[in-house]
Amino acid sequence: AQLGSWTFTSAAMCYSIVDMTLNGGNGDLTSVNNVLIDSATEKIAGIGNCNGSEYWIAGHQWGTNNFYVYKLTAAGLSAPVISSVGAVHQDIGSGQKSESIGYMKFSSDGKKLGLVTYVNLNVMELFDFNSLTGTVSNPITEVYPFDPNNNLDGLYGCSFSPDNSKFYVSFFSQVSNSQVFQYDLTSPNPAAILASKTPVATALTPFGAIQNGPNGKMYISSFGVTTLDVINNPNLSGAACSYTAATQN
């Protein structure tokens, strides 16, 4: 895939092992690049249980609609739980595998999994996640418009609000206004969730990643900008979420 002057290709999702007893307590690699998914998108997400003894790690296979979900314990990684659900992540016209680009996140309570894909696929997807079995199900999908004349415009970042009542996505644009959209997840009705989509930020610079901070705020990067935008109250609806541009809070 290609984003501006950067080139991306679908590749394997791998893991390496660090033994922290080696190298005088600084740690050293004992196993490198063990393949989990032989052809994967760039999406990877993890969520732990309450006591930090077990984790779920999710990835998405390229060219299919398969989620690969692994349980990580002190004994190592389990065999994958494979859920075939949602959109097929494949090149549908970019010619550069740009559709492999885009973030994936778990909600902090481990009940939801959300993702976005870049052009030409341009899809936002929300799923239920079963933290007992590792299965992904019940997709809620919205396909964003794709303008072939503006082929760098697409979805890129995403994140759940701290209380998991909202889902935010960033729309990256190099040729028009970039936007951040908010979805209200409080309704159990998929149509109501999609209808709740509200723009909460607009900028001329391309929006990138969205990340939650430990202070309960949400931070948004912009390409070519050295400061961060902030959503001060991401649990609140619409304009009440209080978006502020180019801050270092």
XYZ file of N, CA and C in Angstrom:
747
model
N 0.835 -1.179 0.000
C 0.000 0.000 0.000
C 0.870 1.229 0.000
N 0.314 2.363 -0.421
C 1.094 3.588 -0.456
C 0.285 4.714 0.138
N 0.909 5.451 1.080
C 0.269 6.591 1.720
C 1.225 7.747 1.561
N 0.889 8.707 0.655
C 1.824 9.770 0.372
C 3.084 9.180 -0.240
N 4.228 9.428 0.397
C 5.501 8.928 -0.120
C 5.927 7.627 0.552
N 5.103 7.086 1.460
C 5.446 5.845 2.161
C 4.834 4.654 1.450
N 5.535 3.557 1.481
C 5.052 2.340 0.841
C 4.797 1.268 1.885
N 3.653 0.579 1.777
C 3.276 -0.478 2.698
C 2.985 -1.745 1.912
N 3.242 -2.885 2.504
C 2.842 -4.160 1.918
C 2.230 -5.016 3.007
N 1.286 -5.861 2.611
C 0.774 -6.820 3.582
C 1.898 -7.783 3.925
N 2.023 -8.134 5.185
C 3.135 -8.963 5.646
C 2.643 -9.843 6.771
N 3.541 -10.662 7.279
C 3.169 -11.567 8.359
C 3.006 -10.817 9.673
N 2.101 -11.297 10.515
C 1.999 -10.860 11.905
C 2.814 -11.849 12.736
N 3.806 -11.335 13.449
C 4.774 -12.193 14.141
C 4.909 -11.788 15.608
N 5.564 -12.654 16.382
C 5.916 -12.299 17.751
C 7.348 -12.728 18.024
N 7.969 -12.038 18.970
C 9.308 -12.376 19.445
C 9.267 -12.517 20.959
N 10.250 -13.191 21.536
C 10.295 -13.449 22.977
C 11.540 -12.793 23.566
N 11.344 -12.043 24.647
C 12.439 -11.414 25.374
C 12.566 -12.085 26.746
N 13.765 -12.522 27.091
C 14.060 -13.074 28.414
C 14.720 -11.973 29.234
N 13.991 -11.457 30.228
C 14.487 -10.323 31.002
C 15.559 -10.719 32.019
N 15.839 -12.000 32.162
C 16.919 -12.418 33.067
C 18.277 -12.327 32.380
N 18.297 -12.142 31.070
C 19.547 -12.100 30.316
C 20.124 -10.689 30.264
N 21.348 -10.601 29.814
C 22.009 -9.320 29.566
C 22.015 -8.431 30.809
N 22.354 -9.034 31.932
C 22.462 -8.273 33.168
C 21.157 -7.665 33.638
N 20.044 -8.321 33.314
C 18.737 -7.818 33.719
C 18.121 -6.845 32.739
N 18.826 -6.526 31.668
C 18.273 -5.639 30.645
C 17.449 -6.389 29.605
N 17.574 -7.728 29.591
C 16.799 -8.534 28.668
C 17.481 -8.736 27.334
N 17.109 -9.821 26.681
C 17.632 -10.100 25.348
C 16.642 -11.006 24.628
N 16.652 -10.936 23.296
C 15.745 -11.740 22.476
C 16.206 -13.186 22.450
N 15.275 -14.085 22.691
C 15.574 -15.517 22.609
C 14.881 -16.184 21.427
N 13.880 -15.528 20.858
C 13.153 -16.059 19.707
C 12.590 -14.879 18.934
N 12.769 -14.869 17.617
C 12.467 -13.675 16.825
C 11.554 -14.019 15.648
N 10.549 -13.166 15.441
C 9.700 -13.204 14.247
C 9.042 -14.557 14.014
N 8.388 -15.072 15.053
C 7.579 -16.281 14.920
C 6.236 -15.906 14.292
N 5.880 -16.556 13.212
C 4.720 -16.154 12.422
C 3.416 -16.610 13.075
N 2.483 -15.655 13.231
C 1.128 -15.955 13.694
C 0.135 -15.948 12.538
N 0.232 -14.938 11.663
C -0.606 -14.858 10.465
C 0.329 -14.602 9.299
N 0.310 -15.482 8.310
C 1.315 -15.385 7.251
C 1.092 -14.208 6.321
N -0.119 -13.710 6.214
C -0.409 -12.524 5.417
C -1.457 -11.715 6.167
N -1.032 -10.594 6.742
C -1.895 -9.852 7.651
C -1.983 -8.385 7.255
N -3.033 -7.723 7.709
C -3.102 -6.267 7.625
C -2.246 -5.691 8.753
N -2.211 -4.352 8.848
C -1.418 -3.754 9.926
C -2.173 -3.733 11.252
N -3.386 -4.263 11.281
C -4.202 -4.197 12.487
C -3.745 -5.194 13.549
N -3.601 -4.712 14.774
C -3.324 -5.575 15.917
C -3.860 -4.871 17.154
N -4.476 -5.637 18.044
C -5.058 -5.066 19.265
C -4.950 -6.086 20.381
N -4.870 -5.599 21.611
C -4.787 -6.479 22.761
C -5.637 -5.993 23.907
N -6.095 -6.914 24.737
C -6.900 -6.579 25.916
C -6.593 -7.612 26.995
N -6.433 -7.159 28.228
C -6.125 -8.061 29.326
C -7.305 -8.260 30.255
N -7.191 -9.282 31.130
C -8.215 -9.453 32.148
C -7.889 -8.577 33.355
N -8.706 -8.638 34.372
C -8.586 -7.707 35.499
C -7.286 -7.879 36.280
N -6.797 -9.114 36.401
C -5.603 -9.326 37.216
C -4.315 -9.373 36.398
N -4.411 -9.137 35.095
C -3.227 -9.065 34.263
C -2.542 -10.389 34.008
N -3.235 -11.500 34.220
C -2.623 -12.817 34.033
C -2.893 -13.405 32.656
N -3.880 -12.871 31.938
C -4.223 -13.366 30.615
C -4.534 -12.191 29.699
N -4.214 -12.353 28.437
C -4.469 -11.318 27.437
C -5.016 -11.968 26.173
N -5.884 -11.226 25.494
C -6.297 -11.594 24.147
C -5.568 -10.681 23.167
N -5.005 -11.250 22.115
C -4.313 -10.502 21.070
C -4.979 -10.828 19.743
N -5.447 -9.781 19.050
C -6.210 -9.972 17.817
C -5.481 -9.368 16.628
N -5.537 -10.067 15.516
C -5.052 -9.563 14.242
C -6.055 -9.890 13.162
N -5.836 -9.353 11.959
C -6.761 -9.605 10.848
C -5.974 -10.066 9.634
N -6.434 -11.156 9.035
C -5.765 -11.715 7.867
C -6.065 -10.875 6.630
N -5.066 -10.694 5.785
C -5.223 -9.989 4.526
C -5.843 -10.920 3.483
N -6.790 -10.385 2.713
C -7.430 -11.149 1.655
C -8.625 -11.961 2.095
N -8.992 -11.878 3.386
C -10.139 -12.615 3.918
C -10.888 -11.715 4.899
N -11.939 -12.272 5.510
C -12.605 -11.594 6.629
C -12.309 -12.307 7.945
N -11.140 -12.911 8.049
C -10.779 -13.709 9.219
C -10.065 -12.879 10.287
N -10.631 -12.905 11.493
C -9.919 -12.435 12.677
C -9.184 -13.624 13.292
N -7.937 -13.429 13.656
C -7.160 -14.418 14.403
C -6.961 -13.866 15.808
N -7.491 -14.566 16.800
C -7.425 -14.100 18.183
C -6.695 -15.145 19.019
N -5.653 -14.720 19.718
C -4.814 -15.607 20.519
C -4.917 -15.229 21.991
N -4.962 -16.239 22.854
C -4.874 -15.985 24.295
C -3.418 -16.128 24.727
N -2.937 -15.112 25.437
C -1.572 -15.133 25.962
C -1.614 -15.318 27.472
N -0.970 -16.366 27.965
C -0.859 -16.635 29.397
C 0.617 -16.896 29.713
N 0.877 -17.227 30.959
C 2.253 -17.552 31.345
C 2.776 -18.757 30.586
N 1.868 -19.586 30.077
C 2.264 -20.777 29.326
C 2.566 -20.471 27.867
N 2.246 -19.245 27.417
C 2.491 -18.860 26.034
C 1.208 -18.553 25.293
N 1.268 -18.617 23.969
C 0.132 -18.301 23.119
C -0.679 -19.550 22.792
N -1.997 -19.392 22.816
C -2.890 -20.480 22.448
C -2.943 -20.633 20.941
N -3.600 -21.680 20.490
C -3.973 -21.781 19.077
C -4.969 -20.664 18.765
N -5.012 -20.180 17.519
C -5.887 -19.051 17.221
C -7.364 -19.424 17.245
N -8.166 -18.494 17.736
C -9.620 -18.554 17.566
C -9.913 -17.739 16.311
N -10.412 -18.379 15.278
C -10.628 -17.713 13.991
C -12.112 -17.424 13.822
N -12.443 -16.146 13.636
C -13.816 -15.720 13.379
C -13.869 -15.111 11.986
N -14.691 -15.687 11.114
C -14.861 -15.167 9.755
C -16.114 -14.308 9.731
N -15.915 -12.996 9.800
C -17.050 -12.093 9.965
C -16.665 -10.701 9.478
N -17.639 -9.986 8.931
C -17.395 -8.625 8.483
C -16.850 -8.565 7.071
N -16.263 -7.428 6.727
C -15.769 -7.182 5.375
C -14.508 -7.977 5.090
N -14.332 -8.354 3.843
C -13.075 -8.949 3.393
C -12.067 -7.827 3.210
N -10.921 -7.940 3.870
C -9.881 -6.922 3.767
C -8.960 -7.293 2.606
N -9.172 -6.614 1.484
C -8.457 -6.953 0.264
C -8.315 -5.699 -0.589
N -7.455 -5.783 -1.580
C -7.281 -4.675 -2.519
C -8.482 -4.654 -3.456
N -9.268 -3.592 -3.379
C -10.445 -3.491 -4.247
C -10.282 -2.368 -5.269
N -9.028 -1.970 -5.511
C -8.814 -0.967 -6.543
C -7.657 -0.025 -6.292
N -7.102 -0.023 -5.085
C -5.967 0.873 -4.839
C -4.744 0.435 -5.638
N -4.628 -0.877 -5.882
C -3.488 -1.401 -6.599
C -2.215 -1.413 -5.790
N -2.297 -0.965 -4.521
C -1.117 -0.850 -3.665
C -1.350 -1.443 -2.281
N -2.458 -2.183 -2.127
C -2.839 -2.766 -0.848
C -3.044 -1.702 0.232
N -3.463 -0.503 -0.191
C -3.752 0.557 0.777
C -4.844 0.158 1.749
N -5.699 -0.767 1.338
C -6.809 -1.202 2.180
C -6.341 -1.945 3.433
N -5.064 -2.312 3.490
C -4.535 -2.977 4.682
C -4.259 -1.981 5.811
N -4.281 -0.685 5.497
C -3.958 0.355 6.470
C -5.165 0.638 7.356
N -4.939 1.025 8.611
C -6.013 1.424 9.512
C -5.923 0.747 10.857
N -6.421 1.432 11.878
C -6.320 0.965 13.258
C -7.425 -0.017 13.627
N -7.169 -0.791 14.679
C -8.152 -1.667 15.311
C -7.976 -1.545 16.818
N -9.083 -1.466 17.578
C -9.020 -1.287 19.027
C -10.074 -2.148 19.719
N -9.719 -2.647 20.916
C -10.684 -3.212 21.840
C -11.263 -2.090 22.697
N -12.525 -2.239 23.110
C -13.045 -1.400 24.182
C -12.388 -1.835 25.484
N -12.286 -0.927 26.440
C -11.541 -1.233 27.666
C -12.217 -2.307 28.513
N -13.522 -2.535 28.316
C -14.205 -3.598 29.055
C -14.142 -4.943 28.337
N -13.485 -4.970 27.168
C -13.320 -6.219 26.434
C -14.570 -6.737 25.764
N -15.601 -5.910 25.624
C -16.851 -6.370 25.042
C -17.010 -6.020 23.566
N -16.217 -5.073 23.080
C -16.332 -4.614 21.698
C -14.965 -4.596 21.028
N -14.989 -4.709 19.717
C -13.803 -4.564 18.892
C -14.199 -3.670 17.723
N -13.415 -2.629 17.476
C -13.718 -1.712 16.387
C -12.513 -1.528 15.487
N -12.766 -1.252 14.200
C -11.671 -1.039 13.271
C -12.094 -0.111 12.152
N -11.079 0.398 11.454
C -11.307 1.155 10.223
C -10.296 0.698 9.191
N -10.650 0.835 7.910
C -9.732 0.530 6.822
C -9.608 1.742 5.914
N -8.458 1.853 5.305
C -8.136 2.990 4.438
C -8.648 2.718 3.015
N -8.408 3.661 2.120
C -8.888 3.560 0.740
C -8.261 2.362 0.029
N -9.029 1.750 -0.858
C -10.342 2.118 -1.360
C -11.484 1.514 -0.531
N -11.160 0.651 0.407
C -12.198 -0.068 1.141
C -13.014 0.871 2.012
N -12.333 1.726 2.799
C -12.995 2.808 3.525
C -14.186 2.337 4.361
N -13.955 1.359 5.228
C -15.052 0.814 6.011
C -14.783 0.984 7.498
N -15.822 1.329 8.253
C -15.814 1.323 9.705
C -16.605 0.116 10.147
N -16.031 -0.680 11.085
C -16.717 -1.863 11.571
C -16.654 -1.937 13.092
N -17.779 -2.293 13.687
C -17.885 -2.542 15.116
C -18.375 -3.971 15.323
N -17.789 -4.664 16.292
C -18.129 -6.059 16.551
C -18.318 -6.289 18.046
N -19.069 -7.331 18.370
C -19.079 -7.855 19.735
C -17.882 -8.774 19.903
N -17.261 -8.730 21.098
C -16.157 -9.630 21.406
C -16.502 -10.423 22.653
N -16.335 -11.738 22.575
C -16.589 -12.614 23.707
C -15.264 -12.888 24.402
N -15.074 -12.297 25.579
C -13.799 -12.409 26.278
C -13.600 -13.769 26.947
N -14.627 -14.620 26.905
C -14.477 -15.991 27.410
C -13.991 -16.941 26.317
N -14.471 -16.726 25.100
C -14.152 -17.647 24.008
C -13.188 -17.066 22.976
N -13.057 -15.731 22.926
C -12.210 -15.093 21.927
C -12.859 -14.916 20.573
N -14.174 -15.098 20.475
C -14.864 -14.975 19.195
C -15.308 -13.540 18.931
N -15.338 -13.196 17.648
C -15.772 -11.887 17.156
C -17.058 -12.098 16.371
N -18.074 -11.243 16.606
C -19.380 -11.485 15.984
C -20.155 -10.177 15.830
N -21.299 -10.282 15.166
C -22.314 -9.222 15.071
C -21.757 -7.902 14.517
N -21.320 -7.903 13.253
C -20.746 -6.671 12.686
C -21.770 -5.564 12.485
N -21.340 -4.366 12.783
C -22.051 -3.136 12.409
C -21.111 -2.390 11.475
N -21.543 -2.140 10.251
C -20.634 -1.673 9.207
C -21.141 -0.399 8.556
N -20.217 0.519 8.313
C -20.525 1.689 7.498
C -19.400 1.898 6.503
N -19.762 1.982 5.235
C -18.789 2.254 4.180
C -18.803 3.753 3.900
N -17.642 4.386 4.024
C -17.527 5.817 3.765
C -17.326 6.058 2.271
N -17.813 7.194 1.766
C -17.672 7.471 0.328
C -16.214 7.505 -0.102
N -15.957 6.987 -1.277
C -14.613 7.036 -1.856
C -14.659 7.861 -3.130
N -13.812 8.875 -3.195
C -13.725 9.743 -4.363
C -12.486 9.348 -5.156
N -12.644 8.763 -6.336
C -11.468 8.323 -7.109
C -10.553 9.478 -7.506
N -11.079 10.704 -7.485
C -10.252 11.870 -7.797
C -9.431 12.330 -6.594
N -9.819 11.872 -5.403
C -9.100 12.212 -4.172
C -8.702 10.901 -3.496
N -7.788 10.166 -4.126
C -7.542 8.785 -3.702
C -6.642 8.664 -2.479
N -6.411 9.765 -1.765
C -5.715 9.705 -0.483
C -6.666 9.983 0.671
N -7.960 10.064 0.388
C -8.960 10.333 1.428
C -9.517 9.023 1.959
N -9.303 8.754 3.263
C -9.823 7.511 3.812
C -9.740 7.451 5.319
N -10.393 6.444 5.894
C -10.384 6.236 7.339
C -9.024 5.731 7.805
N -8.611 6.190 9.012
C -7.283 5.811 9.480
C -7.242 5.413 10.956
N -7.656 6.311 11.872
C -7.562 6.042 13.301
C -8.919 5.754 13.923
N -8.897 5.103 15.104
C -10.140 4.857 15.821
C -9.843 4.610 17.295
N -10.846 4.815 18.133
C -10.707 4.520 19.561
C -12.062 4.610 20.242
N -12.223 3.791 21.295
C -13.401 3.877 22.153
C -13.158 4.921 23.235
N -14.225 5.578 23.663
C -14.113 6.503 24.787
C -13.818 5.715 26.062
N -13.299 6.376 27.098
C -12.940 5.654 28.330
C -14.076 4.840 28.938
N -15.323 5.345 28.852
C -16.444 4.595 29.426
C -17.104 3.672 28.402
N -16.533 3.599 27.187
C -16.987 2.707 26.109
C -18.361 3.054 25.546
N -18.825 4.261 25.840
C -20.135 4.659 25.319
C -20.042 5.289 23.931
N -18.845 5.652 23.497
C -18.650 6.303 22.204
C -17.528 5.609 21.446
N -17.587 5.704 20.116
C -16.521 5.211 19.256
C -16.158 6.328 18.299
N -14.879 6.636 18.225
C -14.385 7.733 17.399
C -13.560 7.185 16.237
N -13.698 7.815 15.065
C -12.881 7.459 13.908
C -12.353 8.738 13.279
N -11.155 8.652 12.700
C -10.589 9.806 11.991
C -10.595 9.536 10.496
N -10.959 10.591 9.752
C -10.958 10.528 8.292
C -9.796 11.375 7.794
N -8.820 10.703 7.200
C -7.580 11.309 6.725
C -7.806 11.887 5.330
N -7.467 13.160 5.142
C -7.585 13.753 3.817
C -6.410 14.679 3.560
N -5.780 14.526 2.400
C -4.710 15.432 1.996
C -5.194 16.499 1.024
N -6.423 16.386 0.582
C -6.888 17.312 -0.448
C -8.157 18.063 -0.051
N -8.742 17.735 1.086
C -9.946 18.439 1.543
C -9.963 18.388 3.059
N -11.084 18.685 3.672
C -11.144 18.708 5.131
C -11.092 17.314 5.730
N -10.160 17.121 6.672
C -10.153 15.907 7.481
C -11.170 16.067 8.604
N -11.708 14.936 9.083
C -12.723 15.000 10.127
C -12.542 13.881 11.143
N -13.053 14.131 12.352
C -13.202 13.103 13.371
C -14.691 12.932 13.618
N -15.164 11.682 13.567
C -16.576 11.376 13.775
C -16.753 10.596 15.071
N -17.893 10.822 15.703
C -18.246 10.123 16.937
C -19.505 9.291 16.704
N -19.492 8.041 17.175
C -20.676 7.186 17.186
C -21.098 6.958 18.631
N -22.404 7.017 18.874
C -22.959 6.750 20.203
C -23.340 5.268 20.272
N -22.733 4.550 21.212
C -22.935 3.109 21.316
C -23.950 2.710 22.374
N -24.650 3.674 22.959
C -25.541 3.359 24.071
C -26.805 2.632 23.632
N -27.162 2.743 22.357
C -28.325 2.017 21.854
C -27.919 0.610 21.435
N -28.747 -0.401 21.695
C -28.457 -1.753 21.210
C -28.799 -1.938 19.737
N -29.391 -0.920 19.122
C -29.872 -1.010 17.752
C -28.776 -0.570 16.781
N -28.317 -1.455 15.898
C -27.254 -1.070 14.959
C -27.601 0.143 14.108
N -28.856 0.235 13.644
C -29.248 1.378 12.822
C -29.142 2.677 13.601
N -29.501 2.639 14.883
C -29.407 3.838 15.719
C -27.954 4.237 15.947
N -27.065 3.256 16.095
C -25.638 3.549 16.259
C -25.103 4.251 15.022
N -25.422 3.733 13.850
C -24.945 4.358 12.617
C -25.555 5.746 12.418
N -26.815 5.892 12.788
C -27.482 7.186 12.634
C -26.941 8.232 13.593
N -26.264 7.795 14.645
C -25.754 8.736 15.643
C -24.448 9.399 15.217
N -23.886 8.998 14.093
C -22.580 9.535 13.657
C -22.605 11.057 13.608
N -21.669 11.677 14.319
C -21.609 13.125 14.437
C -20.188 13.606 14.215
N -19.971 14.590 13.323
C -18.624 15.160 13.201
C -18.315 16.030 14.411
N -17.172 15.801 15.036
C -16.800 16.586 16.222
C -15.534 17.391 15.990
N -14.867 17.194 14.853
C -13.651 17.953 14.554
C -13.443 18.004 13.049
N -12.949 19.150 12.565
C -12.615 19.332 11.156
C -11.303 20.098 11.072
N -10.427 19.689 10.164
C -9.136 20.353 10.032
C -8.662 20.272 8.592
N -7.792 21.188 8.199
C -7.204 21.158 6.869
C -6.034 20.193 6.803
N -5.393 19.928 7.943
C -4.304 18.960 7.991
C -4.865 17.558 8.183
N -4.216 16.538 7.645
C -4.749 15.165 7.730
C -4.704 14.611 9.155
N -5.857 14.179 9.666
C -5.911 13.523 10.963
C -5.306 12.128 10.869
N -4.601 11.723 11.936
C -4.002 10.401 11.977
C -4.569 9.556 13.097
N -3.680 9.101 13.996
C -4.060 8.181 15.058
C -4.890 8.873 16.129
N -5.714 8.087 16.823
C -6.478 8.528 17.989
C -6.094 7.618 19.143
N -5.681 8.216 20.270
C -5.258 7.422 21.427
C -5.827 8.014 22.708
N -6.260 7.143 23.620
C -6.719 7.576 24.930
C -5.524 7.839 25.838
N -5.627 8.905 26.633
C -4.595 9.195 27.611
C -4.996 8.700 28.990
N -4.037 8.573 29.910
C -4.343 8.114 31.273
C -5.150 9.120 32.075
N -5.281 10.347 31.545
C -6.036 11.406 32.222
C -7.498 11.453 31.797
N -7.952 10.471 31.030
C -9.341 10.439 30.590
C -9.617 11.232 29.334
N -8.595 11.901 28.784
C -8.761 12.640 27.538
C -8.353 11.773 26.357
N -8.689 12.233 25.169
C -8.373 11.523 23.941
C -7.529 12.439 23.066
N -6.435 11.895 22.514
C -5.499 12.702 21.745
C -5.479 12.266 20.290
N -5.323 13.259 19.393
C -5.391 13.025 17.955
C -4.157 13.630 17.306
N -3.466 12.830 16.523
C -2.301 13.335 15.798
C -2.728 13.830 14.423
N -1.935 14.752 13.893
C -2.125 15.235 12.527
C -0.793 15.158 11.800
N -0.828 14.737 10.555
C 0.405 14.582 9.792
C 1.066 15.940 9.557
N 2.361 16.024 9.852
C 3.111 17.258 9.650
C 2.948 18.273 10.751
N 2.237 17.913 11.835
C 2.001 18.830 12.947
C 2.671 18.255 14.193
N 3.382 19.091 14.945
C 4.154 18.604 16.094
C 3.379 18.648 17.398
N 2.180 19.203 17.395
C 1.346 19.219 18.591
C 0.148 18.292 18.398
N -0.530 17.985 19.495
C -1.661 17.069 19.472
C -2.962 17.821 19.696
N -3.995 17.436 18.941
C -5.347 17.878 19.254
C -5.859 17.033 20.413
N -6.869 17.536 21.120
C -7.379 16.813 22.279
C -8.898 16.865 22.302
N -9.510 15.759 22.695
C -10.934 15.726 23.043
C -10.982 15.630 24.556
N -11.437 16.693 25.195
C -11.332 16.805 26.647
C -12.307 15.922 27.400
N -13.491 15.711 26.824
C -14.532 14.930 27.503
C -15.100 13.885 26.540
N -14.303 12.884 26.166
C -14.727 11.956 25.108
C -15.929 11.092 25.445
N -16.333 11.042 26.729
C -17.530 10.275 27.087
C -18.824 11.010 26.751
N -18.730 12.316 26.472
C -19.918 13.131 26.242
C -20.269 13.192 24.761
N -21.535 13.487 24.479
C -22.053 13.432 23.116
C -21.806 14.718 22.350
N -21.508 14.562 21.054
C -21.420 15.699 20.156
C -20.415 16.746 20.596
N -20.814 18.017 20.444
C -19.921 19.126 20.766
C -19.524 19.154 22.235
N -20.319 18.520 23.099
C -19.992 18.478 24.531
C -18.705 17.710 24.810
N -18.219 16.931 23.832
C -16.958 16.215 24.031
C -15.779 17.172 24.100
N -15.955 18.392 23.615
C -14.978 19.478 23.791
C -13.662 19.190 23.083
N -13.724 19.286 21.751
C -12.526 19.144 20.930
C -11.736 20.452 20.916
N -10.433 20.360 21.106
C -9.548 21.525 21.044
C -8.386 21.206 20.129
N -8.110 22.069 19.174
C -7.051 21.825 18.189
C -5.678 22.184 18.730
N -4.670 21.444 18.276
C -3.249 21.764 18.462
C -2.901 22.134 19.888
N -3.141 21.197 20.813
C -2.792 21.436 22.212
C -1.754 20.418 22.652
N -1.077 20.685 23.726
C -0.106 19.752 24.290
C -0.558 19.312 25.675
N -1.864 19.380 25.969
C -2.354 18.958 27.275
C -2.017 17.501 27.550
